[in-house]
């Protein structure tokens, strides 16, 4: 009897170990399947960009790795002046939006985090409540306002709504609140104004949170399709996401060329995320969600 109990005890660790191995293997297979499902549109896009339009349209899922790679789509892109014009327009809108958003949102976040003024919590609550309003519901109102201000078909129609973002206001406020209050109070006692505390102390300490805002803002504004499609009508002023639709022939859209253009466009956000990944993760984790 005693020997039987000892044998049972000796098998328990191996049984648990094998169960953990099976669970780990199952989880890995599940994650791999989900990752492949998420990656498939990108794989399909790269595959279609290396085919002729006929192959991409008639055999969309056959031969994901083409027997003969067709580089003609990328050669056409590199010789297309409009394509680089659209990329330049997108870079201009993204850069101005991020710079202005950085100034406005960080100053507002500093005020909500470090200044005591009447109605601060009510103003913050009202600002946060706008997160519940879908942006698409305000398109008609924005179109009429911009038309009255003669901003339709200008890049300012894309930049102005991107300047203020409540989500990043809340994110940066949480980060600023994590900075010790004694640090800013000591600087003010030494004679620093709030502007000097903001520029000399708060902003240098908030680099991870600022990088998080820059990465998110770049990806969202760079990939935005609906806003430039509605507010920009000139082909020369268009963003690259909408400009790709102008790649067409007398027989219809040139899908393989559009796929090549899209593959080239996603390189910048990917490179930005790779270089800023360290700050991105640090900014998210250090901001926290606390009251």
Coordinates of C-alpha atoms in Angstrom, one line a residue:
X1 CA 0.0 0.0 0.0
X2 CA 2.8 2.3 1.0
X3 CA 4.7 1.5 -2.2
X4 CA 1.5 2.3 -4.3
X5 CA 1.1 5.7 -2.6
X6 CA 4.8 6.5 -3.3
X7 CA 4.3 5.5 -7.0
X8 CA 1.2 7.8 -7.3
X9 CA 3.1 10.7 -5.7
X10 CA 6.0 10.2 -8.1
X11 CA 3.7 10.3 -11.2
X12 CA 1.9 13.5 -10.2
X13 CA 4.6 16.0 -11.2
X14 CA 5.1 14.4 -14.6
X15 CA 1.3 14.4 -15.2
X16 CA 1.1 18.1 -14.3
X17 CA 4.1 18.8 -16.5
X18 CA 2.6 17.1 -19.5
X19 CA -0.7 18.9 -18.9
X20 CA 1.1 22.2 -18.9
X21 CA 3.0 21.3 -22.0
X22 CA -0.3 20.4 -23.8
X23 CA -1.9 23.6 -22.6
X24 CA 1.1 25.7 -23.8
X25 CA 1.1 23.9 -27.1
X26 CA -2.6 24.5 -27.6
X27 CA -2.3 28.1 -26.7
X28 CA 0.7 28.5 -29.1
X29 CA -1.3 26.9 -32.0
X30 CA -4.3 29.2 -31.2
X31 CA -2.1 32.3 -31.2
X32 CA -0.4 31.2 -34.4
X33 CA -3.7 30.7 -36.2
X34 CA -5.0 34.1 -35.0
X35 CA -1.7 35.8 -36.1
X36 CA -1.9 34.1 -39.5
X37 CA -5.6 35.3 -39.9
X38 CA -4.5 38.9 -39.0
X39 CA -1.4 38.7 -41.3
X40 CA -3.3 37.2 -44.3
X41 CA -4.6 40.6 -45.7
X42 CA -1.0 41.9 -45.6
X43 CA 0.4 38.7 -47.2
X44 CA -2.3 38.9 -49.9
X45 CA -1.5 42.6 -50.5
X46 CA 2.2 41.9 -51.0
X47 CA 1.4 38.9 -53.2
X48 CA -1.0 40.9 -55.4
X49 CA 1.5 43.7 -55.8
X50 CA 4.0 41.2 -57.4
X51 CA 1.5 40.0 -60.0
X52 CA 0.0 41.5 -63.1
X53 CA -3.6 42.9 -62.9
X54 CA -5.0 39.9 -64.7
X55 CA -3.3 37.4 -62.3
X56 CA -4.3 39.4 -59.2
X57 CA -7.9 39.7 -60.4
X58 CA -8.4 36.2 -61.9
X59 CA -6.3 34.2 -59.4
X60 CA -6.5 36.2 -56.1
X61 CA -5.9 33.2 -53.8
X62 CA -3.9 31.0 -56.2
X63 CA -0.1 31.0 -56.0
X64 CA 0.4 33.5 -53.1
X65 CA 4.0 33.2 -54.1
X66 CA 3.9 33.9 -57.8
X67 CA 5.8 31.6 -60.2
X68 CA 7.3 34.7 -61.9
X69 CA 7.5 37.9 -59.9
X70 CA 6.3 41.0 -61.7
X71 CA 8.1 44.2 -60.7
X72 CA 6.3 46.4 -63.2
X73 CA 3.9 47.8 -60.5
X74 CA 6.7 49.1 -58.4
X75 CA 8.5 50.6 -61.5
X76 CA 5.3 52.4 -62.4
X77 CA 5.0 53.8 -58.8
X78 CA 8.5 55.1 -58.8
X79 CA 7.9 56.9 -62.1
X80 CA 4.5 58.4 -61.0
X81 CA 4.9 62.1 -60.0
X82 CA 1.4 62.1 -58.5
X83 CA 2.2 59.2 -56.1
X84 CA 5.1 61.2 -54.5
X85 CA 2.9 64.3 -54.5
X86 CA 0.3 62.5 -52.5
X87 CA 2.9 61.1 -50.1
X88 CA 4.2 64.7 -49.6
X89 CA 0.7 65.9 -48.9
X90 CA 0.2 63.2 -46.3
X91 CA 3.5 63.9 -44.6
X92 CA 2.7 67.7 -44.5
X93 CA -0.8 67.0 -42.9
X94 CA 0.6 64.5 -40.5
X95 CA 3.5 66.7 -39.4
X96 CA 1.5 69.8 -38.9
X97 CA -1.3 67.9 -37.1
X98 CA 1.2 66.2 -34.7
X99 CA 3.1 69.4 -33.9
X100 CA -0.1 71.4 -33.2
X101 CA -1.7 68.5 -31.3
X102 CA 1.5 68.2 -29.2
X103 CA 1.3 71.9 -28.2
X104 CA -2.4 72.1 -27.5
X105 CA -2.9 68.7 -25.9
X106 CA 0.2 68.8 -23.6
X107 CA -0.6 72.3 -22.4
X108 CA -4.3 71.3 -21.7
X109 CA -3.1 68.1 -19.9
X110 CA -0.7 70.1 -17.8
X111 CA -3.5 72.5 -16.8
X112 CA -5.8 69.6 -15.8
X113 CA -3.1 67.8 -13.9
X114 CA -1.1 70.5 -12.1
X115 CA -3.3 73.6 -11.9
X116 CA -6.2 74.2 -9.5
X117 CA -8.9 76.3 -11.0
X118 CA -12.6 76.5 -10.6
X119 CA -14.6 74.0 -12.7
X120 CA -11.6 71.9 -13.6
X121 CA -13.2 68.5 -12.9
X122 CA -16.5 69.6 -14.7
X123 CA -14.5 70.7 -17.8
X124 CA -12.5 67.4 -17.8
X125 CA -15.8 65.4 -17.4
X126 CA -17.4 67.3 -20.3
X127 CA -14.3 66.7 -22.5
X128 CA -14.2 63.0 -21.7
X129 CA -17.9 62.7 -22.4
X130 CA -17.1 63.6 -26.1
X131 CA -15.3 60.3 -26.4
X132 CA -18.8 58.7 -26.6
X133 CA -19.7 60.7 -29.8
X134 CA -18.7 58.8 -33.0
X135 CA -16.7 61.2 -35.2
X136 CA -18.7 60.2 -38.3
X137 CA -21.9 61.8 -36.8
X138 CA -20.2 65.2 -36.9
X139 CA -19.1 65.1 -40.6
X140 CA -22.1 67.0 -42.0
X141 CA -21.7 69.7 -39.4
X142 CA -18.0 70.0 -40.0
X143 CA -18.5 70.1 -43.7
X144 CA -21.0 73.1 -43.4
X145 CA -18.6 74.9 -41.0
X146 CA -15.6 74.4 -43.2
X147 CA -17.6 75.5 -46.2
X148 CA -18.6 78.7 -44.4
X149 CA -14.9 79.3 -43.5
X150 CA -13.7 78.5 -47.1
X151 CA -11.6 75.6 -45.9
X152 CA -13.1 72.9 -48.1
X153 CA -10.5 71.4 -50.5
X154 CA -7.6 72.7 -48.3
X155 CA -5.4 70.7 -46.0
X156 CA -6.5 72.8 -43.0
X157 CA -9.8 70.9 -43.2
X158 CA -7.8 67.8 -42.2
X159 CA -5.4 69.5 -39.8
X160 CA -7.8 71.5 -37.6
X161 CA -10.0 68.6 -36.4
X162 CA -6.8 66.6 -35.6
X163 CA -5.3 69.3 -33.3
X164 CA -7.4 68.4 -30.2
X165 CA -7.8 64.8 -29.1
X166 CA -9.5 63.9 -25.8
X167 CA -8.0 60.5 -25.6
X168 CA -4.4 61.8 -25.6
X169 CA -5.5 64.6 -23.2
X170 CA -6.6 62.0 -20.7
X171 CA -3.4 59.8 -21.4
X172 CA -1.0 62.7 -20.8
X173 CA -3.0 64.0 -17.8
X174 CA -2.5 60.6 -16.2
X175 CA 1.2 60.7 -16.9
X176 CA 1.6 64.2 -15.6
X177 CA -0.2 63.3 -12.4
X178 CA 2.4 60.6 -11.8
X179 CA 5.1 63.2 -11.7
X180 CA 5.7 64.1 -8.0
X181 CA 3.9 67.2 -6.9
X182 CA 6.8 68.3 -4.8
X183 CA 9.0 68.6 -7.9
X184 CA 6.8 71.3 -9.5
X185 CA 6.1 73.0 -6.2
X186 CA 9.8 73.3 -5.5
X187 CA 10.4 74.8 -8.9
X188 CA 7.6 77.4 -8.4
X189 CA 9.0 78.3 -4.9
X190 CA 12.3 78.9 -6.6
X191 CA 10.7 81.4 -8.9
X192 CA 9.8 79.4 -12.0
X193 CA 6.5 80.3 -13.8
X194 CA 4.1 77.5 -14.8
X195 CA 5.3 78.0 -18.5
X196 CA 8.9 77.3 -17.4
X197 CA 7.9 74.3 -15.3
X198 CA 6.0 73.0 -18.3
X199 CA 8.9 73.4 -20.7
X200 CA 11.9 72.6 -18.4
X201 CA 10.5 69.9 -16.1
X202 CA 7.3 68.3 -17.3
X203 CA 8.0 67.9 -21.1
X204 CA 11.5 66.3 -20.7
X205 CA 10.0 63.8 -18.2
X206 CA 7.1 63.0 -20.5
X207 CA 9.1 61.7 -23.5
X208 CA 7.6 58.2 -23.4
X209 CA 4.0 59.5 -23.2
X210 CA 4.7 62.0 -26.0
X211 CA 6.2 59.2 -28.2
X212 CA 3.1 57.2 -27.6
X213 CA 1.0 60.1 -28.8
X214 CA 3.2 60.7 -31.8
X215 CA 3.1 57.0 -32.9
X216 CA -0.7 56.7 -32.5
X217 CA -1.3 60.0 -34.1
X218 CA 0.9 59.2 -37.1
X219 CA -0.7 55.9 -37.8
X220 CA -4.3 57.2 -37.4
X221 CA -3.8 60.4 -39.5
X222 CA -1.6 58.7 -42.1
X223 CA -4.1 55.9 -42.7
X224 CA -7.3 58.1 -42.5
X225 CA -9.4 57.6 -45.7
X226 CA -12.8 59.0 -45.0
X227 CA -11.8 62.6 -44.0
X228 CA -9.7 63.4 -47.0
X229 CA -12.2 61.6 -49.3
X230 CA -14.9 64.0 -48.1
X231 CA -13.1 67.3 -47.6
X232 CA -10.5 67.2 -50.5
X233 CA -11.7 67.2 -54.1
X234 CA -8.6 68.1 -56.0
X235 CA -6.4 65.3 -57.2
X236 CA -3.2 67.3 -56.7
X237 CA -4.1 68.0 -53.0
X238 CA -5.2 64.5 -52.1
X239 CA -3.7 62.2 -49.5
X240 CA -1.9 59.1 -50.5
X241 CA -4.7 56.8 -49.1
X242 CA -7.3 58.3 -51.3
X243 CA -4.9 59.0 -54.2
X244 CA -4.4 55.3 -54.9
X245 CA -7.9 55.1 -56.3
X246 CA -6.7 57.3 -59.2
X247 CA -4.5 54.4 -60.5
X248 CA -6.9 53.1 -63.1
X249 CA -6.9 52.1 -66.8
X250 CA -9.5 52.3 -69.5
X251 CA -10.6 48.9 -68.4
X252 CA -11.1 49.8 -64.7
X253 CA -9.0 50.0 -61.5
X254 CA -5.5 48.7 -61.6
X255 CA -5.7 46.5 -58.5
X256 CA -2.1 45.2 -58.5
X257 CA -0.7 48.7 -58.9
X258 CA -3.0 49.9 -56.0
X259 CA -1.7 47.0 -53.9
X260 CA 1.9 48.0 -54.6
X261 CA 1.1 51.6 -53.6
X262 CA -0.5 50.4 -50.4
X263 CA 2.4 48.1 -49.6
X264 CA 4.8 51.0 -50.0
X265 CA 2.6 53.3 -47.9
X266 CA 2.5 51.0 -44.8
X267 CA 6.3 51.0 -44.6
X268 CA 6.5 54.3 -42.8
X269 CA 4.1 53.5 -39.9
X270 CA 5.9 50.1 -39.4
X271 CA 9.4 51.7 -39.3
X272 CA 8.1 54.4 -36.9
X273 CA 6.6 51.8 -34.6
X274 CA 9.8 49.7 -34.7
X275 CA 12.1 52.6 -33.7
X276 CA 9.7 54.0 -31.1
X277 CA 8.5 50.7 -29.6
X278 CA 10.6 51.1 -26.4
X279 CA 9.1 54.5 -25.7
X280 CA 5.6 53.3 -26.8
X281 CA 5.5 50.5 -24.3
X282 CA 7.0 52.6 -21.5
X283 CA 4.5 55.4 -22.2
X284 CA 1.5 53.1 -22.1
X285 CA 2.6 51.3 -18.9
X286 CA 3.7 54.4 -17.0
X287 CA 0.6 56.4 -17.8
X288 CA -1.7 53.9 -16.1
X289 CA -5.4 54.4 -15.7
X290 CA -5.9 55.9 -12.3
X291 CA -8.1 58.6 -11.0

